Every structure is written in structure tokens, then in C-alpha cells.
Amino acid sequence: MNPWALGGVVLVAAATFVLAMWGARGARTTSDFLLARRMVGVERNAAAIAGEYLSAASFLGVAGMLLKDGVEALWYPIGYTVGYLALLLFVAAPLRRSGAYTLPDFAQVRLDSTRVRAVSTVLVVLIGWLYLVPQLQAAGVTLSTVTGITYSSGILAVAIVVLLGVLSGGMRAVTLVQAFQYGVKLFAISVPVFVLFFVFLGQDEQHRRGLDEPVPPAFERATTVRVETDVRLRVTEPVWVDVLSGPGPEELDGVAGSEGDGSGDSVYLTEGVHSVRSDSELRFPQGSAVPTVADAEPDNRSWLLPQSGDSYELFETYSLMLSTFLGTMGLPHVLMRFYTNPTGRGARRTSLVVLGMLGVFYLFPTVLGVLSRFYVPQLLVTGNTDAAVLLLPTEMLQGWPGELLGAITAAGAFAAFLSASSGLVMSVSNVLFTDLLPGKLGNFRLIALGSCILPVALALISIGRDISQSVGLAFAMAASTFFPLLVLGIWWRKLTAAGAMAGLIVGGGLVLLAVLTGAFLGDGYGWWSAVLLQPAAFTVPAAFAVTVLISKLTERNVPPATGRVMLRMHTPDRLGFLRDRSVDQGEVAERSSVGGRGGRGRHRLVRRRRRS
């Protein structure tokens, strides 16, 4: 256990708790809890959006995917960032002017349909949980790696801190915490990059050999690797390995072993694919080639060049681009933050600032991913490449400097779990509160607690795939459901409730079918695996086509208030058409939820401001 890392995690948790309590001081009304009174400034809202958006998939997953898959993994940070450009151009300002509280509320405002609202509610919860489960899983793995606590304890620790922030002050508290955590993550990823890069430049030429050679990475010193799960290793250069514990050498693809140097049974792994069982401990000699998990790039040249493998990888790339470019527009926990801006112009400016913040951040995990190819190649044996950011500092720097940098990265990873999880719990709770149990803030707290229990249970009983890939499924779901609803709802007058309903069901259903089928079949099926792993290339066009077709067939059922709603969404703010829907009902609810003379005074003040 690294005591520095434990101290960093505790420090971030304590700062988060203090900020949440401080931000909750003025949270009294329903509007405070749900939307922070819609009075969040551009810079703070942008920092909060970047804070919750830069999840474990960004802080840990990007470097891990780059270590394993090479330059093809760069499409993840590019897509995560460019999605905000599309959001800026097509969605941010009109969505804010619609006056909605949530995505289901927007569906009802635009289409005047409680059925579409109900389906949207189910999808918001589903996307939120698809995104939240890998965050909690990554928290368990990370905290167990850097602090020595158990996997389940790490998950429960993050869940408790998140719930404390959400239950204490809702959106007001969460906004302040997420803005702070963006700064923590930027500091925690940038400082190690600068230090480790200068260390890398100071190494001799052997340590800085080019990555464009057609050879596998090599162990710079004798390395012991513990395999936690069953893996299939691809060996491109034969290597001797000592089996220190776990299955005997005869269980490594039937390869007979011989006595080695007394440290265990020595096995000669020939070129090809070999199976290694879980709980195995293997020791590789200095200078030996690194076997890689079967789905990783085996040599440096293929790692450095895009599309060096099979033809279906091109489909995966285009599908990934589609899901990340368009999925951002449909992520409920991201769109929810734009409802807190006072105007549509403010929402558009917030998107622009977020673009800059994300662009700066994503420079750093890319550098760490490249350095990991040199200094932590053992992660290619276990497949646990998401741990690269956490282990790299202590591998490159010995003693307390490495442990200090490791503590900084651990604190940043913990902040990533907290900020993303807070936004997801908040978005799911908002939707369930406004649709199921509106009125009392006690109901909101009860729903927030319930919306966190199931994801925690799912994270406790399973360890998922790579973080970025798991989060990618949530992007694919968002791109296949809410992206068509938002774009057509904002820019196409002829959208009908029947068309929107059909598009949501077809898009969401196809993604779920791909996820379940992929979990049953697994990897190794060529085109089938590619389509199931990255389904957006066919689910997004299918959802769009079905939505337009059914709307054309039911064009007589265009809501009569469509013209008024479209005028409100596309009229500049200065003309005064902006009107927040359901504020009146929310203010009525505040009387019973706040109670007391102080609450009534605040309520009358809110009404007076609106009349003025």
C-alpha cells in the first residue's frame, strides 16, 4: 500500500465533503436542488461540466486504451471533445430556451405526449446506470490498487461520498464540487506528465528507442506479473517464463515445463496464442519480449500505425466516431447542466468554454499512454491497462518522488469517480423525482439513495471490460436515442410523438440487443464482434430513419403548439420569449418542502423576482 496515495484520496474526499456542505448552505427550494435556481455562470458551469464529463474513462481509460490499442485509441478523446462542438452548434441554446428541467420534460414540451416522456425517463435511467456502473468498478479497482483496501470497499467509499454531496444540497452543492474537481484532475494529470516526460528525456538512448520498430515491447528488468482473471496471451517472440504460483506449467496449453532457477517451474512459450488461468503468478526475465493479451497490438509498429489489422477495424473506428461525436448530445447528465444557465446564450458560451477545457486536458493522458508502453508493459500481460496512469510514476521514479506523484494521480482518479458519479446520480434522481414523486425534497433524497443502490450492487458482483469501452456503450445508447429526438425536435417541425416513440424504442432496443448478444458471444468473431462492440454505425441511422418515416406517416398528429414551442427555442434571448416550464409547480411544492417562516419568505422572494 502507498500511504501517500491513501493520504491523497482522503484529502480529496474531505475537500469534497467540505465543499458540498458549504454549497448546500443556501439550498432550500426545489429549484435549488434540481437546477441551482438556473443562475450558474458560464465559467463555473463549464468547469462543472468538464469536471463531471472527465470521468474514469478519460482519466484512466484513455491512457490504458492507448497502451493496448495504439494510435487508434486517440479517437476516444477526439470524439469526447468534438461532441461538444456539435452540442454547441445544434442543441445547447435551443434546449435551454425550451424551459425544460430534464430530457423527458423536453420531450413533453415539444411533443405533448406523456408516453414519449415515460419512455425517455426509462432511457435516462438506463443510460445513467450504464455510465455509472463502470465508474464504480474503476473506483474499486483503483482504490484497491493504490491503497490496499478491498474492491468492494472502494466502490462503497465512492458511493457514500457521492451520496453525501447529492443529498446535502443537490445541484447547488454538486456544481461547486464538480468545478473544484476539474481543477484537481487537471493538476493531477498535468504535473506527473511534465515530471515524467523530463525523466524520460533524461534516460539514455536505450530507454528512448523508437516505437516504429516491428518488435514487441520488452521487459527492462526481471518482472513478476500476477494474472487476476483468465487471459489469452499472444506471443510473437518465444520466451521463457517462471510459473511461481497458480496453475502448473502443464496447464499452460499443455506445454511441458522443466526446472528453472529454483524460483518456480520454467515454461517455454512458443509463438502463438496461449491461455493463462486466473491467480497465476509469472516471472519474466530481463530483456524478454512481452506477451500481450490477444486483443492488444503485439508489436510497436502496428501499435503506432492505424488500421494495421483486419478490415472490420475500419468499421469499428467509424462507429466509434459516430457514437462519441453524437452521443455527447444525448447524455442526460451533461445536458442537465445546460438547464442551469440563465439564458440560451449562456448555454452556448458554456459549450465553447468546455471545448477549450477538454482540449487542454486530453493532451496529458495521451503522453502517459505512450510512456506506459516503455515502463509498464506488464499490464499488457494482465489486460489491466487502465492501471497504467496509477503505476507509471512509481515505475519511472524510485522512492518518495514516485510515491508522491502516484498519490497525486490517485487523488485525481478519485476525483474523476466522484465528479462523474455525482452528475449521473443527480441526473437520474432529477428525472425520477420530477416524474414519480414530485413535491417534497424528502422524496428527492429518497430517490437519490435508491438510484445509487442498483449500480453499486451491479458493480460489486462483476468486473467489466475496459473503462472506455464500457462508457462507449452509454455513448452509443445516447446517440441512438436522444440524439435523433433532440436534433429533429429542435430543427424539424414535422416530428410527431409516434415517430419519436418509434425512434427511441428502435435505437435503444438495437443497442441493448448488441450489448446482450456481445456479452453472450464474447470476442473473436470478426465482423460480428465488431458490430456488437461498436453498434452505433447502424443503430443511429436506423433510429433516424424510423423516426422520420413514422413521423411522415403520422404527420396529421403534429402537436398544435409546435409553432409556439419552436418560436421559443429559436428566438434570441433579448426578445423575452424565454420561459421556464413547470417553475410555478415547483414553487408551490417548495412551500410544503421548506416549511417555516424562513421558507415562506424565500418563496415570496422568488415570486417577486419573476414578476419583476
PDB file of N, CA and C in Angstrom, residues 258-345:
ATOM      1  N   SER A 258      10.109 -27.440 -17.255  1.00  0.00           N
ATOM      2  CA  SER A 258      11.305 -28.029 -16.674  1.00  0.00           C
ATOM      3  C   SER A 258      11.729 -27.172 -15.505  1.00  0.00           C
ATOM      4  N   GLU A 259      12.565 -27.708 -14.653  1.00  0.00           N
ATOM      5  CA  GLU A 259      13.008 -26.949 -13.500  1.00  0.00           C
ATOM      6  C   GLU A 259      13.879 -25.772 -13.950  1.00  0.00           C
ATOM      7  N   GLY A 260      13.560 -24.611 -13.422  1.00  0.00           N
ATOM      8  CA  GLY A 260      14.323 -23.433 -13.801  1.00  0.00           C
ATOM      9  C   GLY A 260      15.381 -23.108 -12.774  1.00  0.00           C
ATOM     10  N   ASP A 261      15.413 -21.877 -12.305  1.00  0.00           N
ATOM     11  CA  ASP A 261      16.469 -21.431 -11.408  1.00  0.00           C
ATOM     12  C   ASP A 261      16.086 -21.553  -9.940  1.00  0.00           C
ATOM     13  N   GLY A 262      15.092 -22.373  -9.645  1.00  0.00           N
ATOM     14  CA  GLY A 262      14.672 -22.554  -8.269  1.00  0.00           C
ATOM     15  C   GLY A 262      13.555 -21.637  -7.847  1.00  0.00           C
ATOM     16  N   SER A 263      13.173 -20.697  -8.699  1.00  0.00           N
ATOM     17  CA  SER A 263      12.092 -19.774  -8.354  1.00  0.00           C
ATOM     18  C   SER A 263      10.741 -20.285  -8.817  1.00  0.00           C
ATOM     19  N   GLY A 264      10.696 -21.420  -9.495  1.00  0.00           N
ATOM     20  CA  GLY A 264       9.436 -21.972  -9.969  1.00  0.00           C
ATOM     21  C   GLY A 264       9.677 -22.832 -11.185  1.00  0.00           C
ATOM     22  N   ASP A 265       8.588 -23.405 -11.707  1.00  0.00           N
ATOM     23  CA  ASP A 265       8.679 -24.200 -12.923  1.00  0.00           C
ATOM     24  C   ASP A 265       8.834 -23.285 -14.124  1.00  0.00           C
ATOM     25  N   SER A 266       9.778 -23.606 -14.964  1.00  0.00           N
ATOM     26  CA  SER A 266      10.070 -22.767 -16.119  1.00  0.00           C
ATOM     27  C   SER A 266       9.370 -23.331 -17.341  1.00  0.00           C
ATOM     28  N   VAL A 267       8.677 -22.443 -18.072  1.00  0.00           N
ATOM     29  CA  VAL A 267       7.887 -22.836 -19.246  1.00  0.00           C
ATOM     30  C   VAL A 267       8.366 -22.027 -20.441  1.00  0.00           C
ATOM     31  N   TYR A 268       8.495 -22.716 -21.563  1.00  0.00           N
ATOM     32  CA  TYR A 268       8.897 -22.059 -22.813  1.00  0.00           C
ATOM     33  C   TYR A 268       7.637 -21.800 -23.628  1.00  0.00           C
ATOM     34  N   LEU A 269       7.281 -20.530 -23.780  1.00  0.00           N
ATOM     35  CA  LEU A 269       6.103 -20.156 -24.555  1.00  0.00           C
ATOM     36  C   LEU A 269       6.515 -19.905 -25.994  1.00  0.00           C
ATOM     37  N   THR A 270       6.010 -20.747 -26.884  1.00  0.00           N
ATOM     38  CA  THR A 270       6.322 -20.612 -28.302  1.00  0.00           C
ATOM     39  C   THR A 270       5.443 -19.549 -28.952  1.00  0.00           C
ATOM     40  N   GLU A 271       5.757 -19.206 -30.172  1.00  0.00           N
ATOM     41  CA  GLU A 271       4.966 -18.219 -30.899  1.00  0.00           C
ATOM     42  C   GLU A 271       3.549 -18.729 -31.099  1.00  0.00           C
ATOM     43  N   GLY A 272       2.565 -17.873 -30.827  1.00  0.00           N
ATOM     44  CA  GLY A 272       1.161 -18.252 -30.941  1.00  0.00           C
ATOM     45  C   GLY A 272       0.353 -17.687 -29.796  1.00  0.00           C
ATOM     46  N   VAL A 273      -0.825 -18.275 -29.580  1.00  0.00           N
ATOM     47  CA  VAL A 273      -1.740 -17.822 -28.538  1.00  0.00           C
ATOM     48  C   VAL A 273      -1.784 -18.864 -27.432  1.00  0.00           C
ATOM     49  N   HIS A 274      -1.625 -18.435 -26.190  1.00  0.00           N
ATOM     50  CA  HIS A 274      -1.597 -19.326 -25.037  1.00  0.00           C
ATOM     51  C   HIS A 274      -2.615 -18.857 -24.011  1.00  0.00           C
ATOM     52  N   SER A 275      -3.165 -19.782 -23.270  1.00  0.00           N
ATOM     53  CA  SER A 275      -4.149 -19.477 -22.228  1.00  0.00           C
ATOM     54  C   SER A 275      -3.485 -19.521 -20.858  1.00  0.00           C
ATOM     55  N   VAL A 276      -3.821 -18.536 -20.034  1.00  0.00           N
ATOM     56  CA  VAL A 276      -3.317 -18.466 -18.664  1.00  0.00           C
ATOM     57  C   VAL A 276      -4.507 -18.319 -17.737  1.00  0.00           C
ATOM     58  N   ARG A 277      -4.536 -19.168 -16.724  1.00  0.00           N
ATOM     59  CA  ARG A 277      -5.650 -19.126 -15.795  1.00  0.00           C
ATOM     60  C   ARG A 277      -5.473 -18.017 -14.763  1.00  0.00           C
ATOM     61  N   SER A 278      -6.591 -17.663 -14.128  1.00  0.00           N
ATOM     62  CA  SER A 278      -6.551 -16.627 -13.103  1.00  0.00           C
ATOM     63  C   SER A 278      -5.728 -17.075 -11.902  1.00  0.00           C
ATOM     64  N   ASP A 279      -5.286 -16.086 -11.125  1.00  0.00           N
ATOM     65  CA  ASP A 279      -4.475 -16.305  -9.923  1.00  0.00           C
ATOM     66  C   ASP A 279      -3.117 -16.928 -10.238  1.00  0.00           C
ATOM     67  N   SER A 280      -2.644 -16.727 -11.451  1.00  0.00           N
ATOM     68  CA  SER A 280      -1.303 -17.185 -11.813  1.00  0.00           C
ATOM     69  C   SER A 280      -0.299 -16.073 -11.538  1.00  0.00           C
ATOM     70  N   GLU A 281       0.894 -16.475 -11.117  1.00  0.00           N
ATOM     71  CA  GLU A 281       1.976 -15.517 -10.899  1.00  0.00           C
ATOM     72  C   GLU A 281       3.156 -15.937 -11.764  1.00  0.00           C
ATOM     73  N   LEU A 282       3.504 -15.085 -12.712  1.00  0.00           N
ATOM     74  CA  LEU A 282       4.521 -15.398 -13.704  1.00  0.00           C
ATOM     75  C   LEU A 282       5.693 -14.420 -13.563  1.00  0.00           C
ATOM     76  N   ARG A 283       6.906 -14.943 -13.802  1.00  0.00           N
ATOM     77  CA  ARG A 283       8.090 -14.096 -13.733  1.00  0.00           C
ATOM     78  C   ARG A 283       8.818 -14.158 -15.060  1.00  0.00           C
ATOM     79  N   PHE A 284       9.028 -12.966 -15.651  1.00  0.00           N
ATOM     80  CA  PHE A 284       9.695 -12.858 -16.943  1.00  0.00           C
ATOM     81  C   PHE A 284      11.107 -12.319 -16.736  1.00  0.00           C
ATOM     82  N   PRO A 285      12.110 -12.864 -17.458  1.00  0.00           N
ATOM     83  CA  PRO A 285      13.489 -12.384 -17.301  1.00  0.00           C
ATOM     84  C   PRO A 285      13.693 -11.023 -17.956  1.00  0.00           C
ATOM     85  N   GLN A 286      14.733 -10.339 -17.555  1.00  0.00           N
ATOM     86  CA  GLN A 286      15.065  -9.043 -18.122  1.00  0.00           C
ATOM     87  C   GLN A 286      15.353  -9.164 -19.611  1.00  0.00           C
ATOM     88  N   GLY A 287      14.802  -8.232 -20.382  1.00  0.00           N
ATOM     89  CA  GLY A 287      15.046  -8.195 -21.812  1.00  0.00           C
ATOM     90  C   GLY A 287      14.145  -9.085 -22.637  1.00  0.00           C
ATOM     91  N   SER A 288      13.295  -9.895 -22.007  1.00  0.00           N
ATOM     92  CA  SER A 288      12.425 -10.793 -22.768  1.00  0.00           C
ATOM     93  C   SER A 288      11.279 -10.015 -23.398  1.00  0.00           C
ATOM     94  N   ALA A 289      10.752 -10.539 -24.487  1.00  0.00           N
ATOM     95  CA  ALA A 289       9.624  -9.911 -25.173  1.00  0.00           C
ATOM     96  C   ALA A 289       8.368 -10.035 -24.316  1.00  0.00           C
ATOM     97  N   VAL A 290       7.508  -9.046 -24.414  1.00  0.00           N
ATOM     98  CA  VAL A 290       6.285  -9.014 -23.610  1.00  0.00           C
ATOM     99  C   VAL A 290       5.151  -9.681 -24.378  1.00  0.00           C
ATOM    100  N   PRO A 291       4.598 -10.787 -23.867  1.00  0.00           N
ATOM    101  CA  PRO A 291       3.366 -11.308 -24.466  1.00  0.00           C
ATOM    102  C   PRO A 291       2.216 -10.342 -24.168  1.00  0.00           C
ATOM    103  N   THR A 292       1.287 -10.235 -25.089  1.00  0.00           N
ATOM    104  CA  THR A 292       0.176  -9.302 -24.905  1.00  0.00           C
ATOM    105  C   THR A 292      -1.134 -10.060 -24.930  1.00  0.00           C
ATOM    106  N   VAL A 293      -2.151  -9.496 -24.272  1.00  0.00           N
ATOM    107  CA  VAL A 293      -3.478 -10.083 -24.375  1.00  0.00           C
ATOM    108  C   VAL A 293      -3.881 -10.104 -25.846  1.00  0.00           C
ATOM    109  N   ALA A 294      -4.730 -11.049 -26.204  1.00  0.00           N
ATOM    110  CA  ALA A 294      -4.971 -11.356 -27.615  1.00  0.00           C
ATOM    111  C   ALA A 294      -5.511 -10.172 -28.403  1.00  0.00           C
ATOM    112  N   ASP A 295      -6.268  -9.249 -27.743  1.00  0.00           N
ATOM    113  CA  ASP A 295      -6.861  -8.141 -28.483  1.00  0.00           C
ATOM    114  C   ASP A 295      -5.994  -6.886 -28.489  1.00  0.00           C
ATOM    115  N   ALA A 296      -4.750  -6.970 -28.008  1.00  0.00           N
ATOM    116  CA  ALA A 296      -3.842  -5.823 -27.998  1.00  0.00           C
ATOM    117  C   ALA A 296      -2.915  -5.878 -29.211  1.00  0.00           C
ATOM    118  N   GLU A 297      -2.332  -4.717 -29.543  1.00  0.00           N
ATOM    119  CA  GLU A 297      -1.373  -4.667 -30.643  1.00  0.00           C
ATOM    120  C   GLU A 297      -0.073  -5.334 -30.191  1.00  0.00           C
ATOM    121  N   PRO A 298       0.402  -6.378 -30.902  1.00  0.00           N
ATOM    122  CA  PRO A 298       1.519  -7.176 -30.393  1.00  0.00           C
ATOM    123  C   PRO A 298       2.897  -6.549 -30.591  1.00  0.00           C
ATOM    124  N   ASP A 299       3.063  -5.685 -31.605  1.00  0.00           N
ATOM    125  CA  ASP A 299       4.390  -5.107 -31.835  1.00  0.00           C
ATOM    126  C   ASP A 299       4.272  -3.603 -31.981  1.00  0.00           C
ATOM    127  N   ASN A 300       5.387  -2.929 -31.840  1.00  0.00           N
ATOM    128  CA  ASN A 300       5.395  -1.476 -31.779  1.00  0.00           C
ATOM    129  C   ASN A 300       4.970  -0.817 -33.087  1.00  0.00           C
ATOM    130  N   ARG A 301       5.361  -1.400 -34.209  1.00  0.00           N
ATOM    131  CA  ARG A 301       4.999  -0.765 -35.484  1.00  0.00           C
ATOM    132  C   ARG A 301       3.494  -0.793 -35.707  1.00  0.00           C
ATOM    133  N   SER A 302       2.850  -1.932 -35.469  1.00  0.00           N
ATOM    134  CA  SER A 302       1.398  -1.991 -35.619  1.00  0.00           C
ATOM    135  C   SER A 302       0.710  -1.129 -34.565  1.00  0.00           C
ATOM    136  N   TRP A 303       1.341  -0.994 -33.399  1.00  0.00           N
ATOM    137  CA  TRP A 303       0.794  -0.124 -32.353  1.00  0.00           C
ATOM    138  C   TRP A 303       0.806   1.331 -32.792  1.00  0.00           C
ATOM    139  N   LEU A 304       1.813   1.707 -33.574  1.00  0.00           N
ATOM    140  CA  LEU A 304       1.966   3.092 -33.978  1.00  0.00           C
ATOM    141  C   LEU A 304       1.163   3.448 -35.224  1.00  0.00           C
ATOM    142  N   LEU A 305       0.796   2.452 -36.036  1.00  0.00           N
ATOM    143  CA  LEU A 305       0.097   2.715 -37.295  1.00  0.00           C
ATOM    144  C   LEU A 305      -1.385   2.398 -37.154  1.00  0.00           C
ATOM    145  N   PRO A 306      -2.262   3.260 -37.661  1.00  0.00           N
ATOM    146  CA  PRO A 306      -3.701   2.964 -37.594  1.00  0.00           C
ATOM    147  C   PRO A 306      -4.092   1.930 -38.635  1.00  0.00           C
ATOM    148  N   GLN A 307      -5.134   1.165 -38.299  1.00  0.00           N
ATOM    149  CA  GLN A 307      -5.723   0.199 -39.228  1.00  0.00           C
ATOM    150  C   GLN A 307      -4.698  -0.763 -39.797  1.00  0.00           C
ATOM    151  N   SER A 308      -3.895  -1.323 -38.922  1.00  0.00           N
ATOM    152  CA  SER A 308      -2.894  -2.278 -39.376  1.00  0.00           C
ATOM    153  C   SER A 308      -3.393  -3.714 -39.328  1.00  0.00           C
ATOM    154  N   GLY A 309      -4.635  -3.904 -38.848  1.00  0.00           N
ATOM    155  CA  GLY A 309      -5.165  -5.247 -38.695  1.00  0.00           C
ATOM    156  C   GLY A 309      -6.188  -5.579 -39.751  1.00  0.00           C
ATOM    157  N   ASP A 310      -7.274  -6.253 -39.337  1.00  0.00           N
ATOM    158  CA  ASP A 310      -8.309  -6.707 -40.259  1.00  0.00           C
ATOM    159  C   ASP A 310      -9.170  -5.551 -40.758  1.00  0.00           C
ATOM    160  N   SER A 311      -9.909  -5.822 -41.833  1.00  0.00           N
ATOM    161  CA  SER A 311     -10.688  -4.764 -42.466  1.00  0.00           C
ATOM    162  C   SER A 311     -11.841  -4.282 -41.596  1.00  0.00           C
ATOM    163  N   TYR A 312     -12.398  -5.158 -40.758  1.00  0.00           N
ATOM    164  CA  TYR A 312     -13.534  -4.736 -39.947  1.00  0.00           C
ATOM    165  C   TYR A 312     -13.145  -3.707 -38.894  1.00  0.00           C
ATOM    166  N   GLU A 313     -11.851  -3.512 -38.657  1.00  0.00           N
ATOM    167  CA  GLU A 313     -11.433  -2.483 -37.707  1.00  0.00           C
ATOM    168  C   GLU A 313     -11.793  -1.084 -38.211  1.00  0.00           C
ATOM    169  N   LEU A 314     -11.858  -0.908 -39.532  1.00  0.00           N
ATOM    170  CA  LEU A 314     -12.273   0.388 -40.076  1.00  0.00           C
ATOM    171  C   LEU A 314     -13.723   0.679 -39.695  1.00  0.00           C
ATOM    172  N   PHE A 315     -14.570  -0.361 -39.742  1.00  0.00           N
ATOM    173  CA  PHE A 315     -15.956  -0.191 -39.309  1.00  0.00           C
ATOM    174  C   PHE A 315     -16.015   0.213 -37.839  1.00  0.00           C
ATOM    175  N   GLU A 316     -15.224  -0.431 -36.994  1.00  0.00           N
ATOM    176  CA  GLU A 316     -15.195  -0.095 -35.579  1.00  0.00           C
ATOM    177  C   GLU A 316     -14.814   1.365 -35.371  1.00  0.00           C
ATOM    178  N   THR A 317     -13.841   1.843 -36.155  1.00  0.00           N
ATOM    179  CA  THR A 317     -13.396   3.229 -35.993  1.00  0.00           C
ATOM    180  C   THR A 317     -14.503   4.208 -36.354  1.00  0.00           C
ATOM    181  N   TYR A 318     -15.145   4.002 -37.505  1.00  0.00           N
ATOM    182  CA  TYR A 318     -16.218   4.911 -37.908  1.00  0.00           C
ATOM    183  C   TYR A 318     -17.399   4.843 -36.942  1.00  0.00           C
ATOM    184  N   SER A 319     -17.698   3.659 -36.445  1.00  0.00           N
ATOM    185  CA  SER A 319     -18.794   3.518 -35.494  1.00  0.00           C
ATOM    186  C   SER A 319     -18.458   4.206 -34.176  1.00  0.00           C
ATOM    187  N   LEU A 320     -17.205   4.081 -33.756  1.00  0.00           N
ATOM    188  CA  LEU A 320     -16.770   4.775 -32.540  1.00  0.00           C
ATOM    189  C   LEU A 320     -16.873   6.286 -32.712  1.00  0.00           C
ATOM    190  N   MET A 321     -16.427   6.797 -33.855  1.00  0.00           N
ATOM    191  CA  MET A 321     -16.522   8.232 -34.115  1.00  0.00           C
ATOM    192  C   MET A 321     -17.973   8.693 -34.046  1.00  0.00           C
ATOM    193  N   LEU A 322     -18.870   7.908 -34.635  1.00  0.00           N
ATOM    194  CA  LEU A 322     -20.277   8.297 -34.650  1.00  0.00           C
ATOM    195  C   LEU A 322     -20.859   8.332 -33.240  1.00  0.00           C
ATOM    196  N   SER A 323     -20.539   7.324 -32.440  1.00  0.00           N
ATOM    197  CA  SER A 323     -21.121   7.264 -31.098  1.00  0.00           C
ATOM    198  C   SER A 323     -20.573   8.365 -30.199  1.00  0.00           C
ATOM    199  N   THR A 324     -19.278   8.661 -30.275  1.00  0.00           N
ATOM    200  CA  THR A 324     -18.713   9.695 -29.413  1.00  0.00           C
ATOM    201  C   THR A 324     -19.058  11.104 -29.904  1.00  0.00           C
ATOM    202  N   PHE A 325     -19.070  11.316 -31.242  1.00  0.00           N
ATOM    203  CA  PHE A 325     -19.423  12.633 -31.769  1.00  0.00           C
ATOM    204  C   PHE A 325     -20.869  12.995 -31.411  1.00  0.00           C
ATOM    205  N   LEU A 326     -21.768  12.030 -31.595  1.00  0.00           N
ATOM    206  CA  LEU A 326     -23.195  12.313 -31.448  1.00  0.00           C
ATOM    207  C   LEU A 326     -23.735  11.948 -30.069  1.00  0.00           C
ATOM    208  N   GLY A 327     -23.056  11.017 -29.395  1.00  0.00           N
ATOM    209  CA  GLY A 327     -23.566  10.577 -28.102  1.00  0.00           C
ATOM    210  C   GLY A 327     -23.528  11.650 -27.043  1.00  0.00           C
ATOM    211  N   THR A 328     -22.578  12.580 -27.139  1.00  0.00           N
ATOM    212  CA  THR A 328     -22.493  13.659 -26.152  1.00  0.00           C
ATOM    213  C   THR A 328     -23.780  14.453 -26.104  1.00  0.00           C
ATOM    214  N   MET A 329     -24.430  14.627 -27.260  1.00  0.00           N
ATOM    215  CA  MET A 329     -25.666  15.397 -27.308  1.00  0.00           C
ATOM    216  C   MET A 329     -26.817  14.689 -26.619  1.00  0.00           C
ATOM    217  N   GLY A 330     -26.662  13.419 -26.318  1.00  0.00           N
ATOM    218  CA  GLY A 330     -27.750  12.688 -25.699  1.00  0.00           C
ATOM    219  C   GLY A 330     -27.459  12.216 -24.291  1.00  0.00           C
ATOM    220  N   LEU A 331     -26.337  12.630 -23.708  1.00  0.00           N
ATOM    221  CA  LEU A 331     -26.013  12.206 -22.345  1.00  0.00           C
ATOM    222  C   LEU A 331     -26.817  13.041 -21.351  1.00  0.00           C
ATOM    223  N   PRO A 332     -27.702  12.428 -20.588  1.00  0.00           N
ATOM    224  CA  PRO A 332     -28.582  13.210 -19.700  1.00  0.00           C
ATOM    225  C   PRO A 332     -27.831  14.017 -18.662  1.00  0.00           C
ATOM    226  N   HIS A 333     -26.758  13.467 -18.090  1.00  0.00           N
ATOM    227  CA  HIS A 333     -26.073  14.194 -17.024  1.00  0.00           C
ATOM    228  C   HIS A 333     -25.291  15.386 -17.562  1.00  0.00           C
ATOM    229  N   VAL A 334     -24.974  15.383 -18.869  1.00  0.00           N
ATOM    230  CA  VAL A 334     -24.328  16.540 -19.482  1.00  0.00           C
ATOM    231  C   VAL A 334     -25.370  17.597 -19.847  1.00  0.00           C
ATOM    232  N   LEU A 335     -26.441  17.186 -20.501  1.00  0.00           N
ATOM    233  CA  LEU A 335     -27.474  18.136 -20.911  1.00  0.00           C
ATOM    234  C   LEU A 335     -28.133  18.796 -19.709  1.00  0.00           C
ATOM    235  N   MET A 336     -28.234  18.065 -18.597  1.00  0.00           N
ATOM    236  CA  MET A 336     -28.857  18.619 -17.401  1.00  0.00           C
ATOM    237  C   MET A 336     -28.163  19.896 -16.944  1.00  0.00           C
ATOM    238  N   ARG A 337     -26.860  19.978 -17.149  1.00  0.00           N
ATOM    239  CA  ARG A 337     -26.123  21.140 -16.668  1.00  0.00           C
ATOM    240  C   ARG A 337     -26.477  22.393 -17.475  1.00  0.00           C
ATOM    241  N   PHE A 338     -26.877  22.242 -18.733  1.00  0.00           N
ATOM    242  CA  PHE A 338     -27.215  23.417 -19.527  1.00  0.00           C
ATOM    243  C   PHE A 338     -28.538  24.026 -19.073  1.00  0.00           C
ATOM    244  N   TYR A 339     -29.367  23.251 -18.373  1.00  0.00           N
ATOM    245  CA  TYR A 339     -30.595  23.820 -17.840  1.00  0.00           C
ATOM    246  C   TYR A 339     -30.315  24.818 -16.724  1.00  0.00           C
ATOM    247  N   THR A 340     -29.105  24.771 -16.144  1.00  0.00           N
ATOM    248  CA  THR A 340     -28.782  25.666 -15.030  1.00  0.00           C
ATOM    249  C   THR A 340     -28.295  27.035 -15.495  1.00  0.00           C
ATOM    250  N   ASN A 341     -28.000  27.193 -16.785  1.00  0.00           N
ATOM    251  CA  ASN A 341     -27.620  28.521 -17.293  1.00  0.00           C
ATOM    252  C   ASN A 341     -28.837  29.439 -17.307  1.00  0.00           C
ATOM    253  N   PRO A 342     -28.663  30.716 -17.036  1.00  0.00           N
ATOM    254  CA  PRO A 342     -29.810  31.621 -17.028  1.00  0.00           C
ATOM    255  C   PRO A 342     -30.410  31.874 -18.411  1.00  0.00           C
ATOM    256  N   THR A 343     -29.602  31.781 -19.490  1.00  0.00           N
ATOM    257  CA  THR A 343     -30.104  32.083 -20.837  1.00  0.00           C
ATOM    258  C   THR A 343     -29.552  31.074 -21.840  1.00  0.00           C
ATOM    259  N   GLY A 344     -30.150  31.082 -23.038  1.00  0.00           N
ATOM    260  CA  GLY A 344     -29.640  30.247 -24.115  1.00  0.00           C
ATOM    261  C   GLY A 344     -28.256  30.680 -24.570  1.00  0.00           C
ATOM    262  N   ARG A 345     -28.019  31.996 -24.596  1.00  0.00           N
ATOM    263  CA  ARG A 345     -26.691  32.489 -24.965  1.00  0.00           C
ATOM    264  C   ARG A 345     -25.650  31.998 -23.969  1.00  0.00           C
TER     265      ARG A 345
END
